[in-house]
PDB file of C-alpha atoms and ligand atoms in Angstrom:
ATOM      1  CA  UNK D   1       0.000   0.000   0.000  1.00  0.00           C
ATOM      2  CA  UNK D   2       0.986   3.708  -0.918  1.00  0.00           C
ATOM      3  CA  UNK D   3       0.019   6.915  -0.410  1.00  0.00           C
ATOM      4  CA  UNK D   4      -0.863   9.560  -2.435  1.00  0.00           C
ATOM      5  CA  UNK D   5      -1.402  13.275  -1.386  1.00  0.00           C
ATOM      6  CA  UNK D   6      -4.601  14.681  -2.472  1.00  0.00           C
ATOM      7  CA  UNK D   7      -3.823  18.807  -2.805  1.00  0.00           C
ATOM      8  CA  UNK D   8      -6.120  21.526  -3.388  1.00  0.00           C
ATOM      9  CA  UNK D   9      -5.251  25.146  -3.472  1.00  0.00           C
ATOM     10  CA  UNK D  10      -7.318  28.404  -2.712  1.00  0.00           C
ATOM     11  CA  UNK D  11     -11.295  28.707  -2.587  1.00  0.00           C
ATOM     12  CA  UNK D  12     -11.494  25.096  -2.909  1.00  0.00           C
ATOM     13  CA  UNK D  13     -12.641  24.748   0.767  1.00  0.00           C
ATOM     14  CA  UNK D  14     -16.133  26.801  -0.498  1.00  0.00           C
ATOM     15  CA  UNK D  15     -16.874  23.655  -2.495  1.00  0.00           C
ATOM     16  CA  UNK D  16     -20.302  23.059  -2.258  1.00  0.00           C
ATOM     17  CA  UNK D  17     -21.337  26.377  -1.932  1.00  0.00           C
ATOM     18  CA  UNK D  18     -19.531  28.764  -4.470  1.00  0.00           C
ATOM     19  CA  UNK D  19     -20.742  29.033  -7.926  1.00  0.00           C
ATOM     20  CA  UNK D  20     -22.579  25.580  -7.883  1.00  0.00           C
ATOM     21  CA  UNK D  21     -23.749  26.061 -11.525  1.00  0.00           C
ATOM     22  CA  UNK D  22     -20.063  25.508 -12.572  1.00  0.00           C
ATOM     23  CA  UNK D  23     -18.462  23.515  -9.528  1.00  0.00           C
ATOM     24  CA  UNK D  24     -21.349  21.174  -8.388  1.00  0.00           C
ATOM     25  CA  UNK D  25     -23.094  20.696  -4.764  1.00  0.00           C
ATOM     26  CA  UNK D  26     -20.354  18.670  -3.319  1.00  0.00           C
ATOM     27  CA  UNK D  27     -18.521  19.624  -0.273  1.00  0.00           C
ATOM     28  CA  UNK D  28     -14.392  19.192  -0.092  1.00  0.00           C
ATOM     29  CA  UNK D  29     -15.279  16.838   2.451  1.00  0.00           C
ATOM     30  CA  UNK D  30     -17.272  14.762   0.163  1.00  0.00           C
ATOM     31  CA  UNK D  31     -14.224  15.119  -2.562  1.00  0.00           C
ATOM     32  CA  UNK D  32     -12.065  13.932   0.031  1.00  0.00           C
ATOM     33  CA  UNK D  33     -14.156  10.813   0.950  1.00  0.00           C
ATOM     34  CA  UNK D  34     -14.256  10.443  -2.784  1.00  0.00           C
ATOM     35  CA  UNK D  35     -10.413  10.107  -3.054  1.00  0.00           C
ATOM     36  CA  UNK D  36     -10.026   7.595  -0.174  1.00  0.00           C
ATOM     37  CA  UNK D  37     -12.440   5.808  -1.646  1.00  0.00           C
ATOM     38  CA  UNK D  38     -11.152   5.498  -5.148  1.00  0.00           C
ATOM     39  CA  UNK D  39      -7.633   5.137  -3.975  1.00  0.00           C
ATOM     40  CA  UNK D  40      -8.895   2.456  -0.872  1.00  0.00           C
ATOM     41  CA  UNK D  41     -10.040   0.281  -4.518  1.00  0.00           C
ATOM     42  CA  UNK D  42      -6.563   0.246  -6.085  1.00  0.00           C
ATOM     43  CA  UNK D  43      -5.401  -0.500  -2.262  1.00  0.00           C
ATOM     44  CA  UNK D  44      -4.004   2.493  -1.984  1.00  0.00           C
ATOM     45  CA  UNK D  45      -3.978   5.547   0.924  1.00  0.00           C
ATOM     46  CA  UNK D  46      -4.906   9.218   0.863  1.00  0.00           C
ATOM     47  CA  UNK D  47      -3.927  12.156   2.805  1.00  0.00           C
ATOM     48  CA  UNK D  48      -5.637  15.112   2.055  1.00  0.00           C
ATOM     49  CA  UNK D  49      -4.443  19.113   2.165  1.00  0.00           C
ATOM     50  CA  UNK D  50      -6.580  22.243   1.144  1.00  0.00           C
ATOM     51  CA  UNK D  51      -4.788  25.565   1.358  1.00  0.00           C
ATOM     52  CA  UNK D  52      -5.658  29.386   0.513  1.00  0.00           C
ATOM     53  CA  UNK D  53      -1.611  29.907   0.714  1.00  0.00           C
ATOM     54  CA  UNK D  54       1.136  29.847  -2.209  1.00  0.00           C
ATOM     55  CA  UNK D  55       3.501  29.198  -0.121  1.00  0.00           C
ATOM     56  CA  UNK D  56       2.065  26.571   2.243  1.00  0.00           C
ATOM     57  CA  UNK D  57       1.266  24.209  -1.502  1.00  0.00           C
ATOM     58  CA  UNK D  58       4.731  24.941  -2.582  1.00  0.00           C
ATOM     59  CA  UNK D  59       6.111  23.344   1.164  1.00  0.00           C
ATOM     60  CA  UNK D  60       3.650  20.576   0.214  1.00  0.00           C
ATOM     61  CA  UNK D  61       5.471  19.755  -2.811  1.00  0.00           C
ATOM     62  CA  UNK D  62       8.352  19.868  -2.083  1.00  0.00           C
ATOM     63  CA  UNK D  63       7.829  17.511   1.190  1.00  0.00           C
ATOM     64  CA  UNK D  64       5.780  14.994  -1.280  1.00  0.00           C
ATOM     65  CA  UNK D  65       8.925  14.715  -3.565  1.00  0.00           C
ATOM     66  CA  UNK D  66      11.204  14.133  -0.725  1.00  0.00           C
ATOM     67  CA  UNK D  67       8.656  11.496   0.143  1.00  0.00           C
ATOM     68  CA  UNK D  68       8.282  10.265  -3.392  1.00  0.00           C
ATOM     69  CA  UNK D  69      12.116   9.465  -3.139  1.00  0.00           C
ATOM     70  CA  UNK D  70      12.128   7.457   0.198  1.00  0.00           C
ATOM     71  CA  UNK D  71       9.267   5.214  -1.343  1.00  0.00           C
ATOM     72  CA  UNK D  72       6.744   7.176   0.996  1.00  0.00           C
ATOM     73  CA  UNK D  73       4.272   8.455  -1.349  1.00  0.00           C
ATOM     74  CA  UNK D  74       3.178   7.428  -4.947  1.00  0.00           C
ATOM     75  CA  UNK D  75       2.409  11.347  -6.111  1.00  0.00           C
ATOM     76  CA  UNK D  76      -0.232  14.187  -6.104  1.00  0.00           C
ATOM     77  CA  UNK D  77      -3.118  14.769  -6.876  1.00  0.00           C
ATOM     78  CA  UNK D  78      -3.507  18.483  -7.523  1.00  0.00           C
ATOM     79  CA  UNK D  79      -6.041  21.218  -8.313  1.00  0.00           C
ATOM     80  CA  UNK D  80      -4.210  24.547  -7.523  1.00  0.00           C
ATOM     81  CA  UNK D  81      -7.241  26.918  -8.432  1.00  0.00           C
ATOM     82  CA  UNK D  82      -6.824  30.021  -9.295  1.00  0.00           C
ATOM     83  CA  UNK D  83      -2.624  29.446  -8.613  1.00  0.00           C
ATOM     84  CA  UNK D  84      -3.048  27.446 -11.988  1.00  0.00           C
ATOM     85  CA  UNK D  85      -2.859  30.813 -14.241  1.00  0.00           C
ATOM     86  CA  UNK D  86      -0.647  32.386 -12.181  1.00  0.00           C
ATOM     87  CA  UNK D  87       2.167  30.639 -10.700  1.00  0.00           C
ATOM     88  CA  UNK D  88       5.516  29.921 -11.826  1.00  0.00           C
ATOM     89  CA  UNK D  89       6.413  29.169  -8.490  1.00  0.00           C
ATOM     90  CA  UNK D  90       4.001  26.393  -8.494  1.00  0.00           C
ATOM     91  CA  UNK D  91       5.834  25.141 -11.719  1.00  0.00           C
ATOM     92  CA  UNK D  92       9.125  25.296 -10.360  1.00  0.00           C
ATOM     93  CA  UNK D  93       8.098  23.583  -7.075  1.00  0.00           C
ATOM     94  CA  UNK D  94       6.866  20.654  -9.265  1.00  0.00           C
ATOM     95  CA  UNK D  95       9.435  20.638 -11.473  1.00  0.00           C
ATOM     96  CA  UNK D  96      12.355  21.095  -8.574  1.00  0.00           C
ATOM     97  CA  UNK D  97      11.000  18.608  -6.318  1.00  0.00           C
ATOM     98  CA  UNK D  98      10.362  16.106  -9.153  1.00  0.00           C
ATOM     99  CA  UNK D  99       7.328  15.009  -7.686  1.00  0.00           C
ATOM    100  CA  UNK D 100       4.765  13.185 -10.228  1.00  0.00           C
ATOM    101  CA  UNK D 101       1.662  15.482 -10.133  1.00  0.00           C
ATOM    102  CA  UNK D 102      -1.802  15.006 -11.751  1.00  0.00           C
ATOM    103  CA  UNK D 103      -3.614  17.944 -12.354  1.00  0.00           C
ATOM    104  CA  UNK D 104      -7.102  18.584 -11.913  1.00  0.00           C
ATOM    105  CA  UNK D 105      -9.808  21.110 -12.462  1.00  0.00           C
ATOM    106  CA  UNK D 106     -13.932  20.281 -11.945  1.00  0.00           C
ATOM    107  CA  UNK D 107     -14.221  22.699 -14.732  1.00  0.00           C
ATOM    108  CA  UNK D 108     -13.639  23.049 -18.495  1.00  0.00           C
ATOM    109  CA  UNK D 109     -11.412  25.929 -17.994  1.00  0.00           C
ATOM    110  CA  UNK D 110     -10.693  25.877 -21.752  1.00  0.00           C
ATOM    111  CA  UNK D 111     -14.413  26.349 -22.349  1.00  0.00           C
ATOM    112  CA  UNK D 112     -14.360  29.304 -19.735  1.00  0.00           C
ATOM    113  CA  UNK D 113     -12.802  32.908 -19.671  1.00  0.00           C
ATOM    114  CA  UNK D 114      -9.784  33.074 -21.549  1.00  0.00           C
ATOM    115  CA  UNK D 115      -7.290  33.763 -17.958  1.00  0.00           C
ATOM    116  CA  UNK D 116      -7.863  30.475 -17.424  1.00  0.00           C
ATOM    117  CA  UNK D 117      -6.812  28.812 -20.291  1.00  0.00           C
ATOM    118  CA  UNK D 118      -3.610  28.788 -19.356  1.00  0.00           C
ATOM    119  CA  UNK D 119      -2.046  27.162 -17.296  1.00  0.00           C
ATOM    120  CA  UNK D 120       1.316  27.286 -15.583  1.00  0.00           C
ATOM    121  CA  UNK D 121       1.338  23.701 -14.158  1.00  0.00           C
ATOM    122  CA  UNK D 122       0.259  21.420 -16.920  1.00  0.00           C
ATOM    123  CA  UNK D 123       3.855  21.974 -18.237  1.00  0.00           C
ATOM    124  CA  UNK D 124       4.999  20.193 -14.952  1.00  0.00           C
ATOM    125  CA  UNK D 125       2.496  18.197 -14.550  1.00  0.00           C
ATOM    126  CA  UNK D 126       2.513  14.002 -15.404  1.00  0.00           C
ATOM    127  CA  UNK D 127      -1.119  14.371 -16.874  1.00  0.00           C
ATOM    128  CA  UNK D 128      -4.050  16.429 -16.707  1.00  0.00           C
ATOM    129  CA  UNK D 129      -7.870  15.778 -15.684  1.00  0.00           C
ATOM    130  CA  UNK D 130     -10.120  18.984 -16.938  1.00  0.00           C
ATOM    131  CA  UNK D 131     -14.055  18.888 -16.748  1.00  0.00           C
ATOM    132  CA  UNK D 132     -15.687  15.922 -15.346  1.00  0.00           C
ATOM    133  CA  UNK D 133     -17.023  17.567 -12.342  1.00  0.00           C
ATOM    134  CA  UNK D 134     -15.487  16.377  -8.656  1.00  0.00           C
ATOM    135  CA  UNK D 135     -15.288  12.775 -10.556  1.00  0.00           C
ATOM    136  CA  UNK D 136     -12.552  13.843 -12.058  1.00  0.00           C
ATOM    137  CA  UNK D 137     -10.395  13.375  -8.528  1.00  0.00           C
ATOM    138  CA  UNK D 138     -11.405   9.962  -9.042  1.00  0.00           C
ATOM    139  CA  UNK D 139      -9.659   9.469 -12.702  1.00  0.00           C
ATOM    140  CA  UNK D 140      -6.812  11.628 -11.426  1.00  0.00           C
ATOM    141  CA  UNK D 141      -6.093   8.850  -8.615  1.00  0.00           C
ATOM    142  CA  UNK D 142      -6.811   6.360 -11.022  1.00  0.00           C
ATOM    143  CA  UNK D 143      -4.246   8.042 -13.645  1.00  0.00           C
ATOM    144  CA  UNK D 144      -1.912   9.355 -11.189  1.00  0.00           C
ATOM    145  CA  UNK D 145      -1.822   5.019 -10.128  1.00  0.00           C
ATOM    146  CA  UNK D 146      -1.546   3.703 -13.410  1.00  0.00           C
ATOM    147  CA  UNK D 147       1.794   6.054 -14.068  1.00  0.00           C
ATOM    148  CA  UNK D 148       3.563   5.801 -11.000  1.00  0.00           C
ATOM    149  CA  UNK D 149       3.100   1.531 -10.271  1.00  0.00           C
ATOM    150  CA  UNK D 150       2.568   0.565 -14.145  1.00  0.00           C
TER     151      UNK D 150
HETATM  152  C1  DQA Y   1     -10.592  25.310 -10.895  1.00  0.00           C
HETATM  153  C2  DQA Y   1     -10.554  26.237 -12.109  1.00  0.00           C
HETATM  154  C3  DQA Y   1      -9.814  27.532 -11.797  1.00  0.00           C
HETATM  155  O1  DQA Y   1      -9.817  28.390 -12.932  1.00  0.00           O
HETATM  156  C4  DQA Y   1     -10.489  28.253 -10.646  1.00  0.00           C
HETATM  157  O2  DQA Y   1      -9.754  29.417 -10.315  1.00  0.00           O
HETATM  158  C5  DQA Y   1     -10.690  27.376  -9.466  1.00  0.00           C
HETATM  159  C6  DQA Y   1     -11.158  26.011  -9.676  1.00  0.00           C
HETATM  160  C7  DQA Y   1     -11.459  24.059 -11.158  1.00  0.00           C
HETATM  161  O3  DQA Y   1     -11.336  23.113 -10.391  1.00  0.00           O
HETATM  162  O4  DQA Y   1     -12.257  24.034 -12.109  1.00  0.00           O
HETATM  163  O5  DQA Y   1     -10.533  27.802  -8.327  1.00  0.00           O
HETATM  164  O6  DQA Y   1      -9.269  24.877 -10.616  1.00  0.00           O
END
């Protein structure tokens, strides 16, 4: 059994109840339960960290690579909100503490305004997961498994 950190960045603790016409009704606690769930079926673990902070997801990183290296921890599963079209220090952190990172947004940001279209962490990222709703943690895990134990 591994573990894999599930990681989300600002506003993403108001699931449930900000802008459920493009987010959904779920809670982060139900997304949570969601990811233990769909990593308990591949036998796998899931710790779970929500932060408004830059600097707090970038420590988070770079812990999970040192991790990743002493067998600790299979990866991350990571939607960095509104960090996504802004962040090169995201980027480096993923990059710098080669740490395999799946990327994931409930919403079609392509299909939305065109700030977030771009991102600065799919560059870094192992693989991306954009617009299935809060099932898409579930096909991150699933992904972010399937790369990292082959
Ligand atoms: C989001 C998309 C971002 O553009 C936005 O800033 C978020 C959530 C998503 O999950 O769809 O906070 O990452």
């Amino acid at each position: 059994m591994a573990t894999i950190l599930v990681l989300n960045g600002p506003n993403l603790n108001l699931l449930g109840q900000r802008e459920p016409a493009v987010y959904g009704a779920a809670t982060l606690a139900d997304v949570e339960a969601l990811c233990r769930d769909a990593a308990a079926r591949l036998g796998h673990a899931v710790e779970c960290l929500q932060s408004n902070h830059e600097g707090v997801l970038i420590d988070a990183l770079q812990a999970a690579g040192r991790r990743v290296k002493a067998g600790e921890l299979l990866g991350v599963v990571f939607n960095p909100g509104a960090f996504t079209h802004t962040s090169v220090a995201l980027h480096d952190a993923i990059k710098g503490a080669e740490v395999p990172v799946v990327e994931i947004h409930i919403s079609n940001v392509h299909a939305r305004e065109a700030f977030r279209h771009h991102s600065y962490v799919s560059p870094a990222a192992a693989g991306i997961v954009v617009g299935f709703g809060v099932d898409g943690y579930r096909l991150a895990i699933e992904g972010l498994v399937r790369k990292t134990t082959g």
